[in-house]
Amino acid sequence: MSEAPRHHKPVKFSPEQFAAHEGGPDPARVSEAAHLAAHALVSRGRASDDPEISRRLIELTDEQGLEGIAEMWAEAPAVSLPGALWRLYALRAGVRKDPVRMGRYFAAGRGTAQVSHVVAGVAEPPGADEITSMADAILSGAFNGEFDVALDRFAAFCRVIALGRIRLADTGQVPVVDPDAARAPSTVALTQRLERTAEELEAAAHQWRRGHLD
């Protein structure tokens, strides 16, 4: 009798692991498939007003984790449709991995990033449930709203989170290097990577508005 197939648990990414991610195959080998899949995904969501389809697109990685889309999209150019989608899904996964911590970072950073706070659109107070709902709402907007707005909102979120982590580290409320994350980057390095992600998302939003995001 053959054994039943084993189901692997999805890999959950923390914000630190997302920032340090370096995996994935050579982008030249998967570029065409990555772009086709990204266009198909966005087109399917934007062409349908079925909330069930929207829900399934938002929860695409919840059962299988990020490995599947990482293989296709993680190495795509940042300012491209697959590259932008990778960042949206990976950021949402980071939020769902540890919403309590992300809520603390956001609460700490919002006071020094008022504009980003408004754009990110988190309900008050920014606890675990509010942060998770915000991430789902932003990703939902990529499929049934304005794609560029979704990119700009997650860019704003990155900036607030980065500032919040720096602020908490400066006051000694979080360690400069997270002992719970293997090979975790320093607070400064993580902040720089989140800022770079924000810039990439904003650039992708600009290209989308021009009709040049491929």
mmCIF file of C-alpha atoms in Angstrom:
data_model
loop_
_atom_site.group_PDB
_atom_site.id
_atom_site.type_symbol
_atom_site.label_atom_id
_atom_site.label_comp_id
_atom_site.label_asym_id
_atom_site.label_seq_id
_atom_site.Cartn_x
_atom_site.Cartn_y
_atom_site.Cartn_z
ATOM 1 C CA MET A 1 0.000 0.000 0.000
ATOM 2 C CA SER A 2 1.422 3.358 -1.006
ATOM 3 C CA GLU A 3 1.816 5.986 1.635
ATOM 4 C CA ALA A 4 -0.408 9.018 1.589
ATOM 5 C CA PRO A 5 1.358 12.071 0.238
ATOM 6 C CA ARG A 6 2.909 14.242 2.887
ATOM 7 C CA HIS A 7 1.819 17.836 3.017
ATOM 8 C CA HIS A 8 4.529 20.283 3.875
ATOM 9 C CA LYS A 9 3.784 23.114 6.208
ATOM 10 C CA PRO A 10 4.056 26.513 4.581
ATOM 11 C CA VAL A 11 7.198 28.473 5.272
ATOM 12 C CA LYS A 12 6.382 31.582 7.260
ATOM 13 C CA PHE A 13 8.549 34.646 6.702
ATOM 14 C CA SER A 14 9.243 37.186 9.392
ATOM 15 C CA PRO A 15 9.947 40.776 8.291
ATOM 16 C CA GLU A 16 13.645 40.120 8.915
ATOM 17 C CA GLN A 17 13.637 36.932 6.846
ATOM 18 C CA PHE A 18 11.829 38.717 4.020
ATOM 19 C CA ALA A 19 14.413 41.472 4.010
ATOM 20 C CA ALA A 20 17.286 38.964 3.954
ATOM 21 C CA HIS A 21 15.778 36.614 1.361
ATOM 22 C CA GLU A 22 18.308 35.647 -1.300
ATOM 23 C CA GLY A 23 16.871 32.423 -2.701
ATOM 24 C CA GLY A 24 15.424 31.591 -6.093
ATOM 25 C CA PRO A 25 16.709 30.443 -9.455
ATOM 26 C CA ASP A 26 18.372 32.484 -12.180
ATOM 27 C CA PRO A 27 15.760 35.054 -13.299
ATOM 28 C CA ALA A 28 16.674 34.474 -16.935
ATOM 29 C CA ARG A 29 15.293 30.926 -16.697
ATOM 30 C CA VAL A 30 11.930 31.928 -15.294
ATOM 31 C CA SER A 31 11.378 35.455 -16.611
ATOM 32 C CA GLU A 32 8.742 34.612 -19.212
ATOM 33 C CA ALA A 33 6.768 32.331 -16.891
ATOM 34 C CA ALA A 34 6.986 34.887 -14.081
ATOM 35 C CA HIS A 35 5.604 37.692 -16.218
ATOM 36 C CA LEU A 36 2.843 35.561 -17.713
ATOM 37 C CA ALA A 37 1.740 34.334 -14.289
ATOM 38 C CA ALA A 38 1.799 37.833 -12.818
ATOM 39 C CA HIS A 39 -0.272 39.282 -15.647
ATOM 40 C CA ALA A 40 -2.746 36.397 -15.463
ATOM 41 C CA LEU A 41 -3.168 36.827 -11.713
ATOM 42 C CA VAL A 42 -3.748 40.566 -11.816
ATOM 43 C CA SER A 43 -6.004 40.337 -14.866
ATOM 44 C CA ARG A 44 -8.127 37.629 -13.235
ATOM 45 C CA GLY A 45 -8.661 39.710 -10.128
ATOM 46 C CA ARG A 46 -9.393 42.970 -11.924
ATOM 47 C CA ALA A 47 -11.794 41.335 -14.385
ATOM 48 C CA SER A 48 -13.983 39.779 -11.683
ATOM 49 C CA ASP A 49 -16.268 41.257 -9.053
ATOM 50 C CA ASP A 50 -16.644 37.892 -7.316
ATOM 51 C CA PRO A 51 -15.525 38.309 -3.671
ATOM 52 C CA GLU A 52 -14.618 34.617 -3.506
ATOM 53 C CA ILE A 53 -12.071 35.062 -6.295
ATOM 54 C CA SER A 54 -10.645 38.091 -4.517
ATOM 55 C CA ARG A 55 -10.374 36.124 -1.291
ATOM 56 C CA ARG A 56 -8.582 33.243 -2.991
ATOM 57 C CA LEU A 57 -6.114 35.608 -4.663
ATOM 58 C CA ILE A 58 -5.357 37.335 -1.366
ATOM 59 C CA GLU A 59 -4.863 34.005 0.399
ATOM 60 C CA LEU A 60 -2.806 32.508 -2.435
ATOM 61 C CA THR A 61 0.188 31.752 -0.235
ATOM 62 C CA ASP A 62 -1.614 30.781 2.972
ATOM 63 C CA GLU A 63 -1.744 27.048 2.237
ATOM 64 C CA GLN A 64 1.550 26.543 0.429
ATOM 65 C CA GLY A 65 3.638 29.361 1.853
ATOM 66 C CA LEU A 66 5.826 31.630 -0.234
ATOM 67 C CA GLU A 67 8.019 28.952 -1.813
ATOM 68 C CA GLY A 68 5.969 28.600 -4.973
ATOM 69 C CA ILE A 69 5.810 32.254 -5.906
ATOM 70 C CA ALA A 70 9.362 32.819 -4.666
ATOM 71 C CA GLU A 71 10.595 30.357 -7.284
ATOM 72 C CA MET A 72 8.898 32.419 -9.989
ATOM 73 C CA TRP A 73 8.971 35.980 -8.712
ATOM 74 C CA ALA A 74 11.622 36.571 -6.045
ATOM 75 C CA GLU A 75 14.382 37.188 -8.586
ATOM 76 C CA ALA A 76 12.293 39.257 -10.997
ATOM 77 C CA PRO A 77 13.336 42.904 -11.389
ATOM 78 C CA ALA A 78 11.953 44.963 -8.526
ATOM 79 C CA VAL A 79 10.229 47.423 -10.845
ATOM 80 C CA SER A 80 8.217 44.854 -12.777
ATOM 81 C CA LEU A 81 4.795 43.301 -12.292
ATOM 82 C CA PRO A 82 6.095 39.980 -10.893
ATOM 83 C CA GLY A 83 8.638 41.819 -8.746
ATOM 84 C CA ALA A 84 5.960 44.087 -7.314
ATOM 85 C CA LEU A 85 3.591 41.183 -6.629
ATOM 86 C CA TRP A 86 6.364 39.274 -4.887
ATOM 87 C CA ARG A 87 6.908 42.208 -2.545
ATOM 88 C CA LEU A 88 3.182 42.595 -1.823
ATOM 89 C CA TYR A 89 2.737 38.915 -0.959
ATOM 90 C CA ALA A 90 5.970 38.687 1.020
ATOM 91 C CA LEU A 91 5.131 41.779 3.060
ATOM 92 C CA ARG A 92 1.670 40.418 3.822
ATOM 93 C CA ALA A 93 3.264 37.129 4.900
ATOM 94 C CA GLY A 94 5.614 39.033 7.183
ATOM 95 C CA VAL A 95 2.660 40.782 8.812
ATOM 96 C CA ARG A 96 0.780 37.530 9.325
ATOM 97 C CA LYS A 97 3.889 35.854 10.731
ATOM 98 C CA ASP A 98 4.091 38.224 13.690
ATOM 99 C CA PRO A 99 1.280 40.806 13.733
ATOM 100 C CA VAL A 100 1.894 41.731 17.370
ATOM 101 C CA ARG A 101 5.479 42.748 16.694
ATOM 102 C CA MET A 102 4.528 44.507 13.466
ATOM 103 C CA GLY A 103 1.839 46.400 15.353
ATOM 104 C CA ARG A 104 4.455 47.572 17.864
ATOM 105 C CA TYR A 105 6.759 48.715 15.071
ATOM 106 C CA PHE A 106 3.932 50.571 13.359
ATOM 107 C CA ALA A 107 2.755 52.239 16.553
ATOM 108 C CA ALA A 108 6.313 53.395 17.269
ATOM 109 C CA GLY A 109 6.964 54.644 13.756
ATOM 110 C CA ARG A 110 3.741 56.450 12.969
ATOM 111 C CA GLY A 111 4.605 59.486 15.081
ATOM 112 C CA THR A 112 7.704 60.197 12.995
ATOM 113 C CA ALA A 113 6.080 59.408 9.656
ATOM 114 C CA GLN A 114 2.706 61.146 9.658
ATOM 115 C CA VAL A 115 2.231 61.134 5.901
ATOM 116 C CA SER A 116 3.112 57.461 5.605
ATOM 117 C CA HIS A 117 0.804 56.732 8.547
ATOM 118 C CA VAL A 118 -2.147 58.205 6.680
ATOM 119 C CA VAL A 119 -1.296 56.466 3.401
ATOM 120 C CA ALA A 120 -0.840 53.081 5.062
ATOM 121 C CA GLY A 121 -4.352 53.367 6.505
ATOM 122 C CA VAL A 122 -4.218 51.232 9.648
ATOM 123 C CA ALA A 123 -7.202 51.417 11.992
ATOM 124 C CA GLU A 124 -6.686 52.723 15.522
ATOM 125 C CA PRO A 125 -5.198 51.452 17.700
ATOM 126 C CA PRO A 126 -2.781 49.538 15.438
ATOM 127 C CA GLY A 127 -2.904 46.155 17.150
ATOM 128 C CA ALA A 128 -2.389 42.673 15.707
ATOM 129 C CA ASP A 129 -5.878 42.400 14.202
ATOM 130 C CA GLU A 130 -5.727 45.882 12.690
ATOM 131 C CA ILE A 131 -2.298 45.268 11.151
ATOM 132 C CA THR A 132 -3.430 41.957 9.646
ATOM 133 C CA SER A 133 -6.630 43.496 8.263
ATOM 134 C CA MET A 134 -4.607 46.332 6.781
ATOM 135 C CA ALA A 135 -2.296 43.939 4.938
ATOM 136 C CA ASP A 136 -5.255 42.011 3.522
ATOM 137 C CA ALA A 137 -7.003 45.225 2.502
ATOM 138 C CA ILE A 138 -3.944 46.566 0.696
ATOM 139 C CA LEU A 139 -3.387 43.324 -1.204
ATOM 140 C CA SER A 140 -7.096 43.202 -2.034
ATOM 141 C CA GLY A 141 -6.758 46.622 -3.614
ATOM 142 C CA ALA A 142 -4.172 45.254 -6.027
ATOM 143 C CA PHE A 143 -6.878 43.061 -7.567
ATOM 144 C CA ASN A 144 -10.120 44.960 -7.161
ATOM 145 C CA GLY A 145 -8.993 48.555 -6.784
ATOM 146 C CA GLU A 146 -6.121 50.664 -8.013
ATOM 147 C CA PHE A 147 -2.935 48.630 -8.315
ATOM 148 C CA ASP A 148 -0.682 51.659 -7.959
ATOM 149 C CA VAL A 149 -2.459 52.704 -4.768
ATOM 150 C CA ALA A 150 -1.832 49.247 -3.297
ATOM 151 C CA LEU A 151 1.861 49.609 -4.116
ATOM 152 C CA ASP A 152 2.046 53.089 -2.593
ATOM 153 C CA ARG A 153 0.252 51.977 0.572
ATOM 154 C CA PHE A 154 2.617 49.068 1.184
ATOM 155 C CA ALA A 155 5.542 51.397 0.455
ATOM 156 C CA ALA A 156 4.244 53.718 3.170
ATOM 157 C CA PHE A 157 3.837 50.770 5.511
ATOM 158 C CA CYS A 158 7.473 49.773 4.938
ATOM 159 C CA ARG A 159 8.638 53.248 5.878
ATOM 160 C CA VAL A 160 6.594 53.355 9.077
ATOM 161 C CA ILE A 161 7.752 49.881 10.144
ATOM 162 C CA ALA A 162 11.393 50.768 9.468
ATOM 163 C CA LEU A 163 11.161 53.963 11.494
ATOM 164 C CA GLY A 164 9.365 52.185 14.319
ATOM 165 C CA ARG A 165 11.988 49.492 14.609
ATOM 166 C CA ILE A 166 14.774 52.077 14.687
ATOM 167 C CA ARG A 167 12.938 54.055 17.342
ATOM 168 C CA LEU A 168 12.381 51.002 19.551
ATOM 169 C CA ALA A 169 16.001 49.943 19.133
ATOM 170 C CA ASP A 170 17.180 53.427 20.105
ATOM 171 C CA THR A 171 15.163 53.243 23.318
ATOM 172 C CA GLY A 172 16.337 49.698 24.071
ATOM 173 C CA GLN A 173 12.891 48.136 23.605
ATOM 174 C CA VAL A 174 14.081 45.776 20.868
ATOM 175 C CA PRO A 175 17.594 44.366 20.361
ATOM 176 C CA VAL A 176 19.776 45.814 17.627
ATOM 177 C CA VAL A 177 20.004 42.279 16.222
ATOM 178 C CA ASP A 178 16.984 40.020 16.716
ATOM 179 C CA PRO A 179 18.135 36.837 18.519
ATOM 180 C CA ASP A 180 15.036 34.961 17.306
ATOM 181 C CA ALA A 181 15.899 35.296 13.627
ATOM 182 C CA ALA A 182 18.712 33.231 12.153
ATOM 183 C CA ARG A 183 21.261 35.410 10.349
ATOM 184 C CA ALA A 184 19.109 38.419 11.153
ATOM 185 C CA PRO A 185 20.316 41.725 9.768
ATOM 186 C CA SER A 186 21.079 44.604 12.089
ATOM 187 C CA THR A 187 18.399 47.191 12.732
ATOM 188 C CA VAL A 188 20.219 49.653 10.478
ATOM 189 C CA ALA A 189 20.568 47.099 7.665
ATOM 190 C CA LEU A 190 16.932 46.047 7.968
ATOM 191 C CA THR A 191 15.802 49.665 7.909
ATOM 192 C CA GLN A 192 17.828 50.306 4.762
ATOM 193 C CA ARG A 193 16.320 47.259 3.073
ATOM 194 C CA LEU A 194 12.777 48.260 4.003
ATOM 195 C CA GLU A 195 13.427 51.773 2.731
ATOM 196 C CA ARG A 196 14.757 50.300 -0.508
ATOM 197 C CA THR A 197 11.636 48.127 -0.805
ATOM 198 C CA ALA A 198 9.478 51.220 -0.294
ATOM 199 C CA GLU A 199 11.361 53.020 -3.074
ATOM 200 C CA GLU A 200 10.957 50.021 -5.386
ATOM 201 C CA LEU A 201 7.219 49.832 -4.743
ATOM 202 C CA GLU A 202 6.841 53.549 -5.356
ATOM 203 C CA ALA A 203 8.796 53.240 -8.608
ATOM 204 C CA ALA A 204 6.574 50.328 -9.658
ATOM 205 C CA ALA A 205 3.466 52.405 -8.866
ATOM 206 C CA HIS A 206 4.821 55.221 -11.033
ATOM 207 C CA GLN A 207 5.455 52.823 -13.922
ATOM 208 C CA TRP A 208 1.961 51.334 -13.543
ATOM 209 C CA ARG A 209 0.394 54.782 -13.835
ATOM 210 C CA ARG A 210 2.399 55.356 -17.021
ATOM 211 C CA GLY A 211 1.284 51.992 -18.387
ATOM 212 C CA HIS A 212 4.872 50.698 -18.418
ATOM 213 C CA LEU A 213 4.887 48.126 -15.596
ATOM 214 C CA ASP A 214 5.469 44.786 -17.320
#
